[in-house]
XYZ file of C-alpha atoms in Angstrom:
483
model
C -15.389 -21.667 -40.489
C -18.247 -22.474 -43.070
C -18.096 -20.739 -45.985
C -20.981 -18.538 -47.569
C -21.975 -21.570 -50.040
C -22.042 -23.939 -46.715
C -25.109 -21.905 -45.544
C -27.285 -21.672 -49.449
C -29.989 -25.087 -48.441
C -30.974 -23.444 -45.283
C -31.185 -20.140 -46.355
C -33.318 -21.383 -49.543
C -35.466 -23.226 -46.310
C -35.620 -20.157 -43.871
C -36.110 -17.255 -46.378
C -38.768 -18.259 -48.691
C -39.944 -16.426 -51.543
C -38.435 -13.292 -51.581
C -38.496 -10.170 -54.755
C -35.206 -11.334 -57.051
C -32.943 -8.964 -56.468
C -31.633 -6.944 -59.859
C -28.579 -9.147 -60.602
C -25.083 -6.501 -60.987
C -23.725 -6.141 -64.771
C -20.024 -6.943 -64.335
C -18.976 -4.168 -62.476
C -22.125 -1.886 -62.009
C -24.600 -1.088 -60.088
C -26.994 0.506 -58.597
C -25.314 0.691 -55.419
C -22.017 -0.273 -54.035
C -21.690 -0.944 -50.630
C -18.021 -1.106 -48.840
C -18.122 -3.527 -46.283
C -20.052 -7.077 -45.855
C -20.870 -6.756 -41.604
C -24.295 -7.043 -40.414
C -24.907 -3.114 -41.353
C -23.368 -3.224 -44.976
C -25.082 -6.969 -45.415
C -28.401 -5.443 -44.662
C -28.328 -2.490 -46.413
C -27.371 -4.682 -49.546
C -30.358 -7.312 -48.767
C -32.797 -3.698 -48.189
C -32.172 -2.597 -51.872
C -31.642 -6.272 -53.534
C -35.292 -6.728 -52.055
C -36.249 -3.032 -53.878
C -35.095 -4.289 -56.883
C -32.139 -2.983 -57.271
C -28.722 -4.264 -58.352
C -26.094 -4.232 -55.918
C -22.170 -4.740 -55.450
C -21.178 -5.750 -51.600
C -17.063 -4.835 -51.370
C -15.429 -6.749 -48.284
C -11.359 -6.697 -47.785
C -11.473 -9.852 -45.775
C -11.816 -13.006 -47.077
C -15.026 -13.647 -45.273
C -17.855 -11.854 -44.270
C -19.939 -10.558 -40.736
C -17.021 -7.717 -39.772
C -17.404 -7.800 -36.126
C -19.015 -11.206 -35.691
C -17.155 -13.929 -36.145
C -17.533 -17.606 -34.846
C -14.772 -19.956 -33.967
C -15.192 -23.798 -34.434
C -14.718 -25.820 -31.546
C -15.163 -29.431 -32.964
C -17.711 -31.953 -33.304
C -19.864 -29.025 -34.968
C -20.190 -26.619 -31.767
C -18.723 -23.149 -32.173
C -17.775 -20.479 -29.779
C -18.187 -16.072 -30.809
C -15.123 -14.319 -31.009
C -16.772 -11.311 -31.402
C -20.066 -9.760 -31.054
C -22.913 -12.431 -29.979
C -25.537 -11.314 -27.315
C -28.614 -10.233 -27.808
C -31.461 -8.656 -25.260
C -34.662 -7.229 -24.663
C -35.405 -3.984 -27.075
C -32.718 -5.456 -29.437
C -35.817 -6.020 -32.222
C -34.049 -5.329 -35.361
C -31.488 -7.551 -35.011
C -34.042 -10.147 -34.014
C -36.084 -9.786 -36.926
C -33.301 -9.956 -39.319
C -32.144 -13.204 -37.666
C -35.634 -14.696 -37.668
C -36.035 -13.974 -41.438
C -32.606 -15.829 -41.708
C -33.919 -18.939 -39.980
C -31.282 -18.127 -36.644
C -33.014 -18.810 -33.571
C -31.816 -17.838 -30.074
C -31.477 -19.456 -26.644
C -30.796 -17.990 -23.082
C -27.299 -17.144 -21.909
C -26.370 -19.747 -18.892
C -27.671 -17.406 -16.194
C -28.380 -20.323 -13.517
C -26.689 -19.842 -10.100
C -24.492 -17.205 -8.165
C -22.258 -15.082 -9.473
C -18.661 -14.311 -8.360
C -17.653 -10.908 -7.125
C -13.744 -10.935 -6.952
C -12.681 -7.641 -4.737
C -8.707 -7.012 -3.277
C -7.672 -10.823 -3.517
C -11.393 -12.219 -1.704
C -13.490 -14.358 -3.546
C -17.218 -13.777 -2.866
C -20.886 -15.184 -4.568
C -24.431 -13.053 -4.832
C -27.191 -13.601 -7.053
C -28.081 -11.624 -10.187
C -31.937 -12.118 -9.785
C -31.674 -9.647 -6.820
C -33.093 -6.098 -6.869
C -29.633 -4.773 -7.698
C -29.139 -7.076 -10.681
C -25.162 -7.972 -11.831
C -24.384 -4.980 -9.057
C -22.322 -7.043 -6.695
C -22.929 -7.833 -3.277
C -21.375 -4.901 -1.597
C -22.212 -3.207 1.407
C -19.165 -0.743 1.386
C -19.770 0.384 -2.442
C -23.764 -0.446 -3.444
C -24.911 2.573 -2.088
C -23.043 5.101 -4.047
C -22.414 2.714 -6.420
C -26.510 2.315 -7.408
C -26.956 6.352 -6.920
C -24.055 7.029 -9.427
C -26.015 4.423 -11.843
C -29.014 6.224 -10.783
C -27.679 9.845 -11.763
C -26.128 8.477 -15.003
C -29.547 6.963 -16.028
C -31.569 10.151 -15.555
C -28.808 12.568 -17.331
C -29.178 10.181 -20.239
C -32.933 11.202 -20.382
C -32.101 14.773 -21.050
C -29.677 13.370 -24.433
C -31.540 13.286 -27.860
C -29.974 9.814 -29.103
C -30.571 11.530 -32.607
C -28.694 14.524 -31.829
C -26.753 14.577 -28.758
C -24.789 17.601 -29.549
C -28.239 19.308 -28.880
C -28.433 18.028 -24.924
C -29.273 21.448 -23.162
C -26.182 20.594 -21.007
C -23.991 19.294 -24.015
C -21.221 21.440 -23.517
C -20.648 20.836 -19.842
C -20.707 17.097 -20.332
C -18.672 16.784 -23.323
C -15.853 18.473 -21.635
C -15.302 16.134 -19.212
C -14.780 12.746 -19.228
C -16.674 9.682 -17.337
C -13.435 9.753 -14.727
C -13.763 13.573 -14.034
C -17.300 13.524 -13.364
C -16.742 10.455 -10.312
C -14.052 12.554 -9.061
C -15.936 15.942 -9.460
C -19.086 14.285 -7.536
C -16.810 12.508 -4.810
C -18.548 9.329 -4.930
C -16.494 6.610 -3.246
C -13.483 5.899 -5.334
C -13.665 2.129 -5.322
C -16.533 2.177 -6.815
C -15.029 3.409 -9.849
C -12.968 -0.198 -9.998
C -16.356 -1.879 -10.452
C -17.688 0.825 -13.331
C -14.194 0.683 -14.690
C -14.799 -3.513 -15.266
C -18.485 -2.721 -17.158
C -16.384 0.136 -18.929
C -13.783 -1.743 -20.393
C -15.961 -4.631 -21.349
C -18.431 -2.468 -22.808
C -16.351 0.213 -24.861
C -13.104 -1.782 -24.789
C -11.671 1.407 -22.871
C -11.141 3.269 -19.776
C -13.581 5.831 -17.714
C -10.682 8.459 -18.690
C -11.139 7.572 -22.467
C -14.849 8.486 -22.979
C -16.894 11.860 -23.109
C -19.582 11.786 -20.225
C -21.873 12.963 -22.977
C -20.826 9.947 -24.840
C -21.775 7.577 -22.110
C -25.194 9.202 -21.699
C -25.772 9.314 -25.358
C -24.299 5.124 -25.073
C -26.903 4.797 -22.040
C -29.973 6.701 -24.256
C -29.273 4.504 -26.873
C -29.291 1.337 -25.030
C -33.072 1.001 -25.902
C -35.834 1.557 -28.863
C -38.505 4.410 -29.007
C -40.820 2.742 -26.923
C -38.639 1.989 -24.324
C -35.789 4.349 -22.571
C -31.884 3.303 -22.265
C -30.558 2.347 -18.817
C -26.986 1.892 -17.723
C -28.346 -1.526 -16.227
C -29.424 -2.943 -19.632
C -26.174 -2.721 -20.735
C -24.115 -5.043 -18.392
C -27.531 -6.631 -17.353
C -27.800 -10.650 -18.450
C -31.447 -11.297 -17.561
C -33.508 -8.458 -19.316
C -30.062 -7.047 -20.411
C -28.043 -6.953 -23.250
C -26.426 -10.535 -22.826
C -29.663 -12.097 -22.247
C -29.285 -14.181 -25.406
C -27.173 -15.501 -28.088
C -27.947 -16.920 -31.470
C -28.475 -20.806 -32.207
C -25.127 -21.920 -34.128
C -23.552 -18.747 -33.860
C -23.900 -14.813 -34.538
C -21.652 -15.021 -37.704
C -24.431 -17.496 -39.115
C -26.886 -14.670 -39.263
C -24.358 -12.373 -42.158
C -22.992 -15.985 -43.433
C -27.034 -16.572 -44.770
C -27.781 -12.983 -45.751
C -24.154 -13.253 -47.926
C -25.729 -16.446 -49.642
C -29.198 -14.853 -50.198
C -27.205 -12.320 -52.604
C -24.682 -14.390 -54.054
C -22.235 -13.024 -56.301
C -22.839 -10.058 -55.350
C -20.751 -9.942 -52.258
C -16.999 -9.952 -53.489
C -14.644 -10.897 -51.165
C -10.800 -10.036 -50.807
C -11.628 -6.599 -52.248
C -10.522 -3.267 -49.810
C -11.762 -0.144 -51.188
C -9.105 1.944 -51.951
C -10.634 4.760 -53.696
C -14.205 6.547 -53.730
C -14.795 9.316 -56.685
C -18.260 10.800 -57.178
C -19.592 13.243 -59.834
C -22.535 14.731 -60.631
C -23.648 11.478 -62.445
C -22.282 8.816 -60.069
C -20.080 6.732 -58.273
C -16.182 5.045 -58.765
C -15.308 2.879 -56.312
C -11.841 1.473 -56.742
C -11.018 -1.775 -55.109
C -8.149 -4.403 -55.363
C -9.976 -6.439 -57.513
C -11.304 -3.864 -59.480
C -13.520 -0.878 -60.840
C -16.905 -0.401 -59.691
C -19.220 2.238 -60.874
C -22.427 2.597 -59.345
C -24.904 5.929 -58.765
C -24.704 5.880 -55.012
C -22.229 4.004 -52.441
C -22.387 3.555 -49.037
C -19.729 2.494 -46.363
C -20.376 0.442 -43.775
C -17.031 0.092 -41.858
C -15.832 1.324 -38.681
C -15.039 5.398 -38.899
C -10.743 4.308 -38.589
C -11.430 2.442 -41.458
C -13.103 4.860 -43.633
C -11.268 7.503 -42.875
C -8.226 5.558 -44.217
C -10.286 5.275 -47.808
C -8.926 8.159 -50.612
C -12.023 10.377 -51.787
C -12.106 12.407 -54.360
C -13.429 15.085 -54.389
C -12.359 15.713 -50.431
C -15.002 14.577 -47.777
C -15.952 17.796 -45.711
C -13.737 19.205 -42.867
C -15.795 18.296 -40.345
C -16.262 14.588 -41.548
C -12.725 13.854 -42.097
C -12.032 15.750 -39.003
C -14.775 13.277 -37.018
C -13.453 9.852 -38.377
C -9.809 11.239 -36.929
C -10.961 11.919 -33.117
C -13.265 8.078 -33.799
C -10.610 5.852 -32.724
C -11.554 2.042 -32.004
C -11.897 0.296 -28.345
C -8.766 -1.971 -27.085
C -10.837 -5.447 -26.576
C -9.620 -8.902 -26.479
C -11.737 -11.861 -25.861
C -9.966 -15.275 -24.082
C -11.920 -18.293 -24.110
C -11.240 -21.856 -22.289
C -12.873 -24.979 -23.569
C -12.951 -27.635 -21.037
C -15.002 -30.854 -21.479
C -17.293 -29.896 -19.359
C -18.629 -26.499 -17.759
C -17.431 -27.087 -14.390
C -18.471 -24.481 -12.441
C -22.303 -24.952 -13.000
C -22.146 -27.957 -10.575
C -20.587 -25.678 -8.063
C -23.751 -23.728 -8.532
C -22.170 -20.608 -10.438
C -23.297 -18.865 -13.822
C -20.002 -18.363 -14.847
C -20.217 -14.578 -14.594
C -17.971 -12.585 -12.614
C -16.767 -9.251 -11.940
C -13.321 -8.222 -10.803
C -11.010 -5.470 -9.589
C -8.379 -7.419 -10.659
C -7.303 -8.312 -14.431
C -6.919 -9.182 -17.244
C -10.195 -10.588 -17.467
C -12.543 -8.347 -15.252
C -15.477 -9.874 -16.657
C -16.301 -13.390 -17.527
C -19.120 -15.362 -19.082
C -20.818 -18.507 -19.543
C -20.143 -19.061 -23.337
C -20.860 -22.855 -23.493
C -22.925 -24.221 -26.846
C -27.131 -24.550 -25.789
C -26.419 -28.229 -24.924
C -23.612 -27.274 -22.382
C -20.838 -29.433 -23.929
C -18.055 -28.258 -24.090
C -17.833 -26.300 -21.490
C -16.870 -22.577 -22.547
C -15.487 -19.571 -20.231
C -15.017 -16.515 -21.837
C -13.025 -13.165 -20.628
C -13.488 -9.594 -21.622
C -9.885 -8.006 -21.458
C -10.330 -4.395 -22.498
C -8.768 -1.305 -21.781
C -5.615 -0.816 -19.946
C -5.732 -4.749 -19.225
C -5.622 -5.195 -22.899
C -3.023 -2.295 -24.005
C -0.556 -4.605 -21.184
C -1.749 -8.039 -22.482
C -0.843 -7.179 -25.745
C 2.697 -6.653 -24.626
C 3.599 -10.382 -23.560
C 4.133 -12.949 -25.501
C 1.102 -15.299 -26.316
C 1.862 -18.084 -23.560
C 1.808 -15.264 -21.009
C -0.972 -13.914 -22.021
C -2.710 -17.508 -22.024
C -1.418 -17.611 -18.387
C -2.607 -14.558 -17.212
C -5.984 -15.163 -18.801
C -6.646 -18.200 -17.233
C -5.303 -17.153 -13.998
C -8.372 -14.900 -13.366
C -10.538 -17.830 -14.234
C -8.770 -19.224 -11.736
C -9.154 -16.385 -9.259
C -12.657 -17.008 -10.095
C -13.845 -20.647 -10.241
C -10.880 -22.422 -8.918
C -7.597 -24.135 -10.423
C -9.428 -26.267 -12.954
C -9.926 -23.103 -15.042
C -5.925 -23.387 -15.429
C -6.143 -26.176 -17.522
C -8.456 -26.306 -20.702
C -8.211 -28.584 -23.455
C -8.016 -25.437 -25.477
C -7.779 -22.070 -25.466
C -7.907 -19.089 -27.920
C -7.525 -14.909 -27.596
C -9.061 -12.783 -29.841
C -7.223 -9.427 -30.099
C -9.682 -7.543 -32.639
C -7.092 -4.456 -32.249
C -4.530 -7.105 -34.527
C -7.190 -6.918 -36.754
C -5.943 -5.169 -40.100
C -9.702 -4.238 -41.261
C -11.209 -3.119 -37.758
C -8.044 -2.220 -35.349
C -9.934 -2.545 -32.406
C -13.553 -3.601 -30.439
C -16.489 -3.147 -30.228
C -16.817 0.164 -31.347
C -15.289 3.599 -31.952
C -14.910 6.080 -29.230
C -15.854 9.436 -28.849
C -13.739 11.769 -26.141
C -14.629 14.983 -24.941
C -15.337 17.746 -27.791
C -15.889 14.962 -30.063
C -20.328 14.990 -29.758
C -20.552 18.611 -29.410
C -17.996 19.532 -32.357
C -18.158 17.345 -34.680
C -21.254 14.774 -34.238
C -23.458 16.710 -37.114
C -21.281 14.458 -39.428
C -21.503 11.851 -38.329
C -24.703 10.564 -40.328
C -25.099 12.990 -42.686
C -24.864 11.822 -46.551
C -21.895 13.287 -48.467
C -22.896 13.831 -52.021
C -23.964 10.016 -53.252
C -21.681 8.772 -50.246
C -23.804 7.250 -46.960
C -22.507 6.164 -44.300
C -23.740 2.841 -42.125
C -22.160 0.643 -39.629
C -23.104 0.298 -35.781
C -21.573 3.907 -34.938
C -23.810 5.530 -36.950
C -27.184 4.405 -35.024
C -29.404 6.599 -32.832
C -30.621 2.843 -30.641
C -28.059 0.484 -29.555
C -25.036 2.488 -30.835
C -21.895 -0.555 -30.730
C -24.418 -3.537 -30.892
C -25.329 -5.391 -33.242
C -28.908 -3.838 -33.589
C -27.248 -0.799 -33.908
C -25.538 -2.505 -36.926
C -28.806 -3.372 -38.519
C -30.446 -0.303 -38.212
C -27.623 1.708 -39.828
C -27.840 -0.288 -42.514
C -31.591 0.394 -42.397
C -31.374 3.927 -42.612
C -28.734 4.219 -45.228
C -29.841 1.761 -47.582
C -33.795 4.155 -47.226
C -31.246 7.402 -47.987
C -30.062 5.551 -51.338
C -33.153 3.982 -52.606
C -35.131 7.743 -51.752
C -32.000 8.825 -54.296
C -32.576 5.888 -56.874
């Protein structure tokens, strides 16, 4: 993987002129932000473009958090983590576009595969009932469940969705309850269950229904309402696109843009604020500052020492937060087979690991790239088996799917983001019932100098990476209003 000097010509190229940021005296500044993802990256660039000096904290010895590309040879590289993008997703966009990233289409040319009870089946995507599959024994209730789901989300504030007039009834329940309680056709909870774990890295039973609604409110921008749809959607959904030479490029150029300012190998151990500012200690160092804000997943800030205590309710929060169970497997082959069969490379299952697959070849289409979203249940077993069982049972539902040449890549790799020591899990925290109604006031509001970014922190496209960006946004507009 390039490193953060690789990417200083073209950012010089792409960004321009832009205001000199105030450079950091040794240890001090302005701010300190914990955490060097997308949200902590652009709150940094945000207040380096104000003027002031800033100190970016990362534990890993790289930087983009949840994105993260993979190289693949001859210069081609394949997304471990986060990397589509879709219609309403504009903050993300524009930060990409300043960085000189451009995007192209997901492979979305052909018929899907709809894999049901052993049977192997096809149906377009560009019908009325989008990446629904072809059913005629579960579309029905299936599209009136997405149906119900989509209005209820109109009644949730994504600002506040403790404040839903029926808050309290949906947040104690969970997705699974509310099928069962409204008797819609069991099997169709097999297909939700395979947008479920790929989206939230987690089972119906995990999640607060007035978490999903809030997830399905937020899955759009203030001109435009959320729909369950968008979410799993590939044309005018969220894995429409995906970013020219990776998603990890995007945080790799913003890192360059402020320099030394970004210090790598250093987990935040300690936060101490007074009444005249901040102490941030880290592993490879002391770092004073007048405001700080954190911009890692809740898990992971929860595990940081404050002093003096955070509030009951925020420590309490960041405790019921606990990250999705998501794996990505990908299979390079030297070519993408299955588009000269006439597929897209997208299917959905009832059977696992992989209940969802993808098209996740470079723009050119060589290699050829499969990827599998293993989350959930699927994931919690995966993780179990040793790594060339896991490789087989991976590539046996590409199999399932597009036939026995899926058995045999020239490479493969698994992602298991849970292994991860600085996230412990993908692609986002989740909230179960009582969680919202209890405990969501928190979740955004400043403590003292501390502010708090990353993706589950934003009102619009909570988990994505827009959501990232606009967390970082917001918090880095709470510290310069402070400043």
């Amino acid at each position: 993987m390039a490193g953060i000097g690789a990417a200083l010509p073209s950012v010089a190229k792409a960004a321009g002129k832009t205001k000199a940021a105030a450079a950091p005296s040794g240890n001090s500044a302005d701010a300190i932000v914990v955490g060097a993802g997308i949200s902590g990256l652009t709150a940094a660039r945000n207040l380096a473009a104000a003027g002031k000096s800033v100190i970016v904290l990362e534990a890993r010895d790289r930087v983009g958090g949840r994105m993260l590309n993979h190289d693949i040879g001859n210069g081609k590289i394949t997304e471990l983590g986060a990397q589509f993008v879709g219609p309403t997703q504009d903050h993300i966009l524009a930060v990409a576009k300043a960085m000189g990233v451009d995007t192209f289409k997901a492979y979305d040319a052909g018929d899907n595969i709809y894999y049901k009870s052993g049977q192997r089946s096809t149906f377009s995507d560009k019908l009325p009932t989008g990446a629904v599959p072809i059913d005629p024994l579960l579309d029905a209730d299936l599209l009136k469940a997405v149906e119900q789901l989509d209005l209820m989300s109109q009644k949730v504030p994504v600002d506040a969705p403790w404040r839903a007039a029926s808050a309290e009834e949906w947040d104690s329940q969970t997705l699974w309850s509310w099928f069962k309680e409204n008797q819609i056709n069991p099997q169709v909870g097999t297909i939700v269950s395979a947008a479920v774990e790929a989206i939230f890295g987690a089972e119906t039973r995990d999640v607060s229904l007035l978490y999903t609604l809030f997830y399905i409110a937020a899955s759009g921008n203030e001109s435009n309402p959320g729909t369950f749809e968008r979410n799993f959607s590939t044309a005018g959904g969220a894995q429409e696109s995906r970013f020219v030479g990776g998603s990890q490029l995007i945080p790799l150029r913003m890192a360059a843009q402020l320099g030394s300012a970004v210090r790598l190998s250093s987990p935040v151990r300690s936060i101490e604020q007074t009444s005249t500012g901040v102490t941030v200690t880290a592993d490879t160092g002391v770092f004073s500052g007048q405001q700080v804000i954190v911009a890692v997943p809740p898990p992971i800030a929860g595990r940081i020492s404050y002093a003096p205590l955070l509030p009951p309710l925020r420590d309490q929060l960041t405790q019921r937060m606990g990250m999705g169970t998501l794996m990505k497997a990908e299979a390079i082959y030297d070519e993408p087979f299955w588009r000269a069969d006439g597929l897209t490379g997208q299917a959905v299952s009832d059977t696992g690991p992989a209940k969802t697959t993808f098209d996740n070849s470079p723009p050119d289409g060589s290699p050829g790239v499969l990827m599998g979203f293993i989350g959930g249940d699927e994931a919690r077993k995966l993780v179990l088996m040793t790594p060339d069982q896991q490789r087989t049972a991976a590539l046996q539902s590409f199999a399932n799917y597009f036939g026995d040449k899926a058995k045999k890549p020239r490479d493969f790799v698994l992602m298991n983001w849970s292994s991860e020591e600085w996230t412990r899990g993908c692609p986002v925290s989740l909230l179960s019932p009582g969680t919202l109604l209890d405990f969501g006031p928190a979740l955004r509001e400043p403590v003292g100098r501390i502010h708090w970014a990353g993706t589950e922190t934003s009102t619009y496209w909570n988990g994505y990476m827009d959501g990232a960006v606009r967390a970082g946004e917001r918090a880095s507009g709470e510290v310069l209003a402070e400043l």
